[in-house]
mmCIF file of C-alpha atoms in Angstrom:
data_model
loop_
_atom_site.group_PDB
_atom_site.id
_atom_site.type_symbol
_atom_site.label_atom_id
_atom_site.label_comp_id
_atom_site.label_asym_id
_atom_site.label_seq_id
_atom_site.Cartn_x
_atom_site.Cartn_y
_atom_site.Cartn_z
ATOM 1 C CA MET A 280 47.995 10.290 -16.267
ATOM 2 C CA LYS A 281 46.600 7.106 -14.722
ATOM 3 C CA HIS A 282 44.558 6.544 -11.602
ATOM 4 C CA VAL A 283 46.227 4.935 -8.599
ATOM 5 C CA GLU A 284 44.864 2.371 -6.151
ATOM 6 C CA LEU A 285 45.180 1.871 -2.429
ATOM 7 C CA PRO A 286 47.729 -0.947 -2.021
ATOM 8 C CA GLU A 287 47.020 -3.972 0.111
ATOM 9 C CA LEU A 288 49.051 -4.130 3.294
ATOM 10 C CA PRO A 289 51.663 -6.919 3.428
ATOM 11 C CA TYR A 290 50.495 -7.813 6.966
ATOM 12 C CA GLU A 291 47.376 -7.658 9.158
ATOM 13 C CA LEU A 292 46.287 -4.355 10.685
ATOM 14 C CA ASN A 293 47.314 -5.504 14.173
ATOM 15 C CA ALA A 294 50.608 -7.093 13.100
ATOM 16 C CA LEU A 295 52.797 -4.120 14.042
ATOM 17 C CA GLU A 296 51.582 -3.998 17.634
ATOM 18 C CA PRO A 297 52.679 -2.930 20.183
ATOM 19 C CA VAL A 298 54.750 -0.387 18.216
ATOM 20 C CA ILE A 299 51.846 0.750 16.011
ATOM 21 C CA SER A 300 48.350 -0.091 17.152
ATOM 22 C CA LYS A 301 45.582 -1.597 15.044
ATOM 23 C CA GLN A 302 43.528 1.561 15.580
ATOM 24 C CA ILE A 303 46.272 3.744 14.135
ATOM 25 C CA MET A 304 46.649 1.431 11.151
ATOM 26 C CA GLU A 305 42.899 1.438 10.499
ATOM 27 C CA LEU A 306 42.925 5.236 10.382
ATOM 28 C CA HIS A 307 46.329 5.756 8.776
ATOM 29 C CA TRP A 308 46.055 3.216 5.964
ATOM 30 C CA GLY A 309 42.292 2.874 5.692
ATOM 31 C CA LYS A 310 41.363 6.560 5.968
ATOM 32 C CA HIS A 311 44.357 8.846 5.360
ATOM 33 C CA HIS A 312 46.097 6.886 2.605
ATOM 34 C CA ARG A 313 42.734 6.160 0.971
ATOM 35 C CA ALA A 314 41.986 9.891 0.983
ATOM 36 C CA TYR A 315 45.265 10.653 -0.812
ATOM 37 C CA VAL A 316 44.411 8.057 -3.450
ATOM 38 C CA ASN A 317 40.856 9.335 -3.945
ATOM 39 C CA ASN A 318 41.875 12.990 -4.091
ATOM 40 C CA PHE A 319 44.723 12.266 -6.494
ATOM 41 C CA ASN A 320 42.362 10.438 -8.822
ATOM 42 C CA ILE A 321 39.887 13.327 -8.692
ATOM 43 C CA ALA A 322 42.688 15.734 -9.604
ATOM 44 C CA VAL A 323 43.754 13.454 -12.465
ATOM 45 C CA ASP A 324 40.231 13.512 -13.894
ATOM 46 C CA GLN A 325 40.070 17.287 -13.561
ATOM 47 C CA LEU A 326 43.429 17.609 -15.275
ATOM 48 C CA SER A 327 42.251 15.430 -18.142
ATOM 49 C CA ASP A 328 39.183 17.606 -18.605
ATOM 50 C CA ALA A 329 41.305 20.772 -18.490
ATOM 51 C CA GLU A 330 43.689 19.373 -21.088
ATOM 52 C CA LYS A 331 40.796 18.557 -23.418
ATOM 53 C CA THR A 332 39.466 22.113 -23.206
ATOM 54 C CA GLY A 333 42.877 23.762 -23.194
ATOM 55 C CA ASP A 334 42.235 25.369 -19.800
ATOM 56 C CA VAL A 335 45.833 26.239 -18.908
ATOM 57 C CA GLU A 336 44.858 28.134 -15.758
ATOM 58 C CA LYS A 337 43.033 25.069 -14.434
ATOM 59 C CA MET A 338 45.941 22.777 -15.332
ATOM 60 C CA ILE A 339 48.325 24.986 -13.373
ATOM 61 C CA SER A 340 45.990 25.249 -10.379
ATOM 62 C CA LEU A 341 45.804 21.448 -10.106
ATOM 63 C CA GLN A 342 49.561 20.964 -9.688
ATOM 64 C CA SER A 343 49.536 21.440 -5.913
ATOM 65 C CA ALA A 344 46.764 18.853 -5.443
ATOM 66 C CA LEU A 345 48.576 16.378 -7.686
ATOM 67 C CA LYS A 346 51.849 16.871 -5.804
ATOM 68 C CA PHE A 347 50.325 16.679 -2.328
ATOM 69 C CA ASN A 348 48.036 13.711 -2.888
ATOM 70 C CA GLY A 349 50.376 11.924 -5.287
ATOM 71 C CA GLY A 350 53.215 12.392 -2.826
ATOM 72 C CA GLY A 351 51.028 11.095 -0.021
ATOM 73 C CA HIS A 352 50.289 7.963 -2.030
ATOM 74 C CA ILE A 353 53.936 7.387 -2.967
ATOM 75 C CA ASN A 354 55.271 8.022 0.535
ATOM 76 C CA HIS A 355 52.775 5.777 2.278
ATOM 77 C CA SER A 356 53.147 2.974 -0.273
ATOM 78 C CA ILE A 357 56.870 2.906 0.508
ATOM 79 C CA PHE A 358 56.275 3.256 4.256
ATOM 80 C CA TRP A 359 54.037 0.188 4.584
ATOM 81 C CA ASN A 360 56.679 -1.998 2.938
ATOM 82 C CA ASN A 361 59.474 -0.409 4.994
ATOM 83 C CA LEU A 362 57.791 -1.960 8.044
ATOM 84 C CA ALA A 363 57.392 -5.587 9.090
ATOM 85 C CA PRO A 364 56.102 -7.433 12.149
ATOM 86 C CA LYS A 365 58.780 -8.471 14.625
ATOM 87 C CA ASN A 366 58.017 -12.140 13.953
ATOM 88 C CA SER A 367 58.540 -11.592 10.219
ATOM 89 C CA GLY A 368 61.925 -9.934 10.254
ATOM 90 C CA GLY A 369 60.989 -6.498 11.535
ATOM 91 C CA GLY A 370 63.928 -4.907 13.328
ATOM 92 C CA GLU A 371 66.498 -7.414 12.117
ATOM 93 C CA PRO A 372 69.615 -5.438 11.118
ATOM 94 C CA PRO A 373 70.543 -4.957 7.460
ATOM 95 C CA ALA A 374 73.049 -7.223 5.760
ATOM 96 C CA GLY A 375 75.103 -7.290 2.584
ATOM 97 C CA GLU A 376 75.976 -4.196 0.577
ATOM 98 C CA LEU A 377 73.583 -1.954 2.481
ATOM 99 C CA ALA A 378 75.092 -2.895 5.837
ATOM 100 C CA GLU A 379 78.572 -2.180 4.501
ATOM 101 C CA ALA A 380 77.506 1.178 3.069
ATOM 102 C CA ILE A 381 75.935 2.170 6.390
ATOM 103 C CA LYS A 382 79.095 1.216 8.263
ATOM 104 C CA GLN A 383 81.335 3.151 5.873
ATOM 105 C CA GLN A 384 79.252 6.311 5.824
ATOM 106 C CA PHE A 385 77.819 6.488 9.327
ATOM 107 C CA GLY A 386 80.179 4.325 11.366
ATOM 108 C CA SER A 387 77.450 1.934 12.512
ATOM 109 C CA LEU A 388 73.748 1.231 12.230
ATOM 110 C CA GLU A 389 73.276 2.734 15.684
ATOM 111 C CA LYS A 390 74.781 6.036 14.553
ATOM 112 C CA LEU A 391 72.584 6.091 11.461
ATOM 113 C CA ILE A 392 69.526 5.533 13.620
ATOM 114 C CA GLU A 393 70.618 8.251 16.039
ATOM 115 C CA GLU A 394 71.204 10.815 13.294
ATOM 116 C CA MET A 395 68.070 10.011 11.309
ATOM 117 C CA SER A 396 65.898 10.003 14.434
ATOM 118 C CA ALA A 397 67.249 13.377 15.544
ATOM 119 C CA LYS A 398 66.704 15.020 12.169
ATOM 120 C CA THR A 399 63.251 13.502 11.809
ATOM 121 C CA ALA A 400 62.201 14.527 15.311
ATOM 122 C CA ALA A 401 63.235 18.099 14.533
ATOM 123 C CA ILE A 402 60.825 18.480 11.594
ATOM 124 C CA GLN A 403 58.565 21.435 12.294
ATOM 125 C CA GLY A 404 54.980 20.430 11.723
ATOM 126 C CA SER A 405 54.207 17.471 9.474
ATOM 127 C CA GLY A 406 56.650 15.654 7.250
ATOM 128 C CA TRP A 407 58.904 12.662 6.649
ATOM 129 C CA GLY A 408 62.390 11.546 7.551
ATOM 130 C CA TRP A 409 64.211 9.664 4.796
ATOM 131 C CA LEU A 410 67.246 7.573 4.051
ATOM 132 C CA GLY A 411 67.939 8.024 0.363
ATOM 133 C CA LEU A 412 70.559 7.263 -2.246
ATOM 134 C CA HIS A 413 72.225 9.931 -4.346
ATOM 135 C CA PRO A 414 71.836 8.721 -7.943
ATOM 136 C CA THR A 415 75.297 9.668 -9.204
ATOM 137 C CA LYS A 416 77.473 9.668 -6.075
ATOM 138 C CA LYS A 417 75.880 6.373 -4.945
ATOM 139 C CA THR A 418 76.051 7.585 -1.364
ATOM 140 C CA LEU A 419 73.465 7.248 1.374
ATOM 141 C CA GLN A 420 71.944 10.508 2.585
ATOM 142 C CA ILE A 421 69.543 11.418 5.371
ATOM 143 C CA ALA A 422 66.983 14.025 4.379
ATOM 144 C CA THR A 423 63.664 15.415 5.548
ATOM 145 C CA CYS A 424 60.632 16.493 3.555
ATOM 146 C CA THR A 425 57.754 18.691 4.645
ATOM 147 C CA ASN A 426 54.115 17.711 4.284
ATOM 148 C CA GLN A 427 53.815 14.983 1.612
ATOM 149 C CA ASP A 428 56.657 16.078 -0.662
ATOM 150 C CA PRO A 429 58.260 12.903 -2.073
ATOM 151 C CA LEU A 430 62.015 12.490 -1.625
ATOM 152 C CA ILE A 431 62.595 12.328 -5.370
ATOM 153 C CA THR A 432 61.885 16.094 -5.441
ATOM 154 C CA GLN A 433 65.241 16.471 -3.649
ATOM 155 C CA GLY A 434 67.013 14.368 -6.262
ATOM 156 C CA LEU A 435 67.386 11.297 -4.040
ATOM 157 C CA PHE A 436 66.090 7.766 -4.513
ATOM 158 C CA PRO A 437 63.867 6.845 -1.520
ATOM 159 C CA LEU A 438 65.001 3.829 0.487
ATOM 160 C CA LEU A 439 63.482 4.215 3.948
ATOM 161 C CA GLY A 440 60.839 6.699 5.035
ATOM 162 C CA ILE A 441 59.424 7.459 8.472
ATOM 163 C CA ASP A 442 56.127 9.314 8.680
ATOM 164 C CA VAL A 443 55.939 11.954 11.412
ATOM 165 C CA TRP A 444 52.545 13.384 10.622
ATOM 166 C CA GLU A 445 50.576 13.292 13.873
ATOM 167 C CA HIS A 446 48.095 10.793 12.400
ATOM 168 C CA ALA A 447 50.985 8.301 12.279
ATOM 169 C CA TYR A 448 51.494 8.191 16.040
ATOM 170 C CA TYR A 449 49.397 10.621 18.125
ATOM 171 C CA LEU A 450 46.676 8.189 19.233
ATOM 172 C CA GLN A 451 49.364 6.059 20.853
ATOM 173 C CA TYR A 452 52.314 8.326 21.653
ATOM 174 C CA LEU A 453 50.486 11.662 22.040
ATOM 175 C CA ASN A 454 52.997 14.496 21.584
ATOM 176 C CA ALA A 455 56.034 12.307 22.324
ATOM 177 C CA ARG A 456 57.355 12.085 18.769
ATOM 178 C CA PRO A 457 60.825 10.936 19.976
ATOM 179 C CA ASP A 458 59.231 7.927 21.727
ATOM 180 C CA TYR A 459 57.528 6.925 18.489
ATOM 181 C CA LEU A 460 60.797 7.319 16.580
ATOM 182 C CA LYS A 461 62.648 5.223 19.151
ATOM 183 C CA ALA A 462 60.088 2.432 18.928
ATOM 184 C CA ILE A 463 59.645 2.270 15.166
ATOM 185 C CA TRP A 464 63.178 0.991 14.520
ATOM 186 C CA SER A 465 62.172 -2.335 16.059
ATOM 187 C CA ILE A 466 59.820 -2.971 13.117
ATOM 188 C CA ILE A 467 61.882 -1.598 10.227
ATOM 189 C CA ASN A 468 61.985 -4.066 7.344
ATOM 190 C CA TRP A 469 65.657 -3.822 6.416
ATOM 191 C CA THR A 470 65.199 -6.571 3.821
ATOM 192 C CA ASN A 471 62.880 -4.248 1.908
ATOM 193 C CA VAL A 472 65.302 -1.339 2.339
ATOM 194 C CA GLN A 473 68.109 -3.555 0.991
ATOM 195 C CA GLU A 474 66.007 -4.454 -2.058
ATOM 196 C CA ARG A 475 65.290 -0.801 -2.705
ATOM 197 C CA TYR A 476 68.993 0.000 -2.291
ATOM 198 C CA GLU A 477 70.001 -2.625 -4.855
ATOM 199 C CA MET A 478 67.456 -1.248 -7.331
ATOM 200 C CA ALA A 479 68.592 2.328 -6.741
ATOM 201 C CA LEU A 480 72.224 1.413 -7.349
ATOM 202 C CA VAL A 481 71.335 0.502 -10.937
ATOM 203 C CA GLY A 482 69.170 3.555 -11.433
ATOM 204 C CA LYS A 483 65.755 2.052 -10.791
ATOM 205 C CA VAL A 484 63.449 4.140 -8.619
ATOM 206 C CA ALA A 485 60.794 2.117 -6.810
ATOM 207 C CA LEU A 486 58.196 4.694 -5.796
ATOM 208 C CA THR A 487 55.320 2.548 -4.591
ATOM 209 C CA LYS A 488 56.748 -0.756 -3.290
#
């Protein structure tokens, strides 16, 4: 199992303002995501040592750390690319096959946003709201995951994720999670979601871009 690295952001730390402040980005990307990367790599090294010595008990005990920190790295790597500054396409509605699929399955983009926002807001505690693709039915599905569980654990290809851990919004929106969810749609990078959708349709799962 290989080490992972903290990805570079595709925009400046202040580029998502006023929806997401520079301070939040400094903490969220620079501290929280970095911690997931560091802790995953530590767990990988410990797993390697346990495999060399045949310590099965240790190998089993490391699975939760690998899942949590690895999931945190995967989820955030997708999240950063799911967002874009308003002057770089953020919030511009989807087009092409994705737009047609959304219209067929949800009726309109507005209805998708309404349903996904409601389900994401209702997550108890920390977690993620997702738009995913079913790999065999080729249908779009809205799902939620607790903590840092990646969407692939539910058998869906991740297209669009929204982080509702408090570190993602509390410094700016306090306990008003619905206000954060209402605002974030204005910086969704639907071009990136479309690219992920096209890859998923042919069975390719992009977990970190």
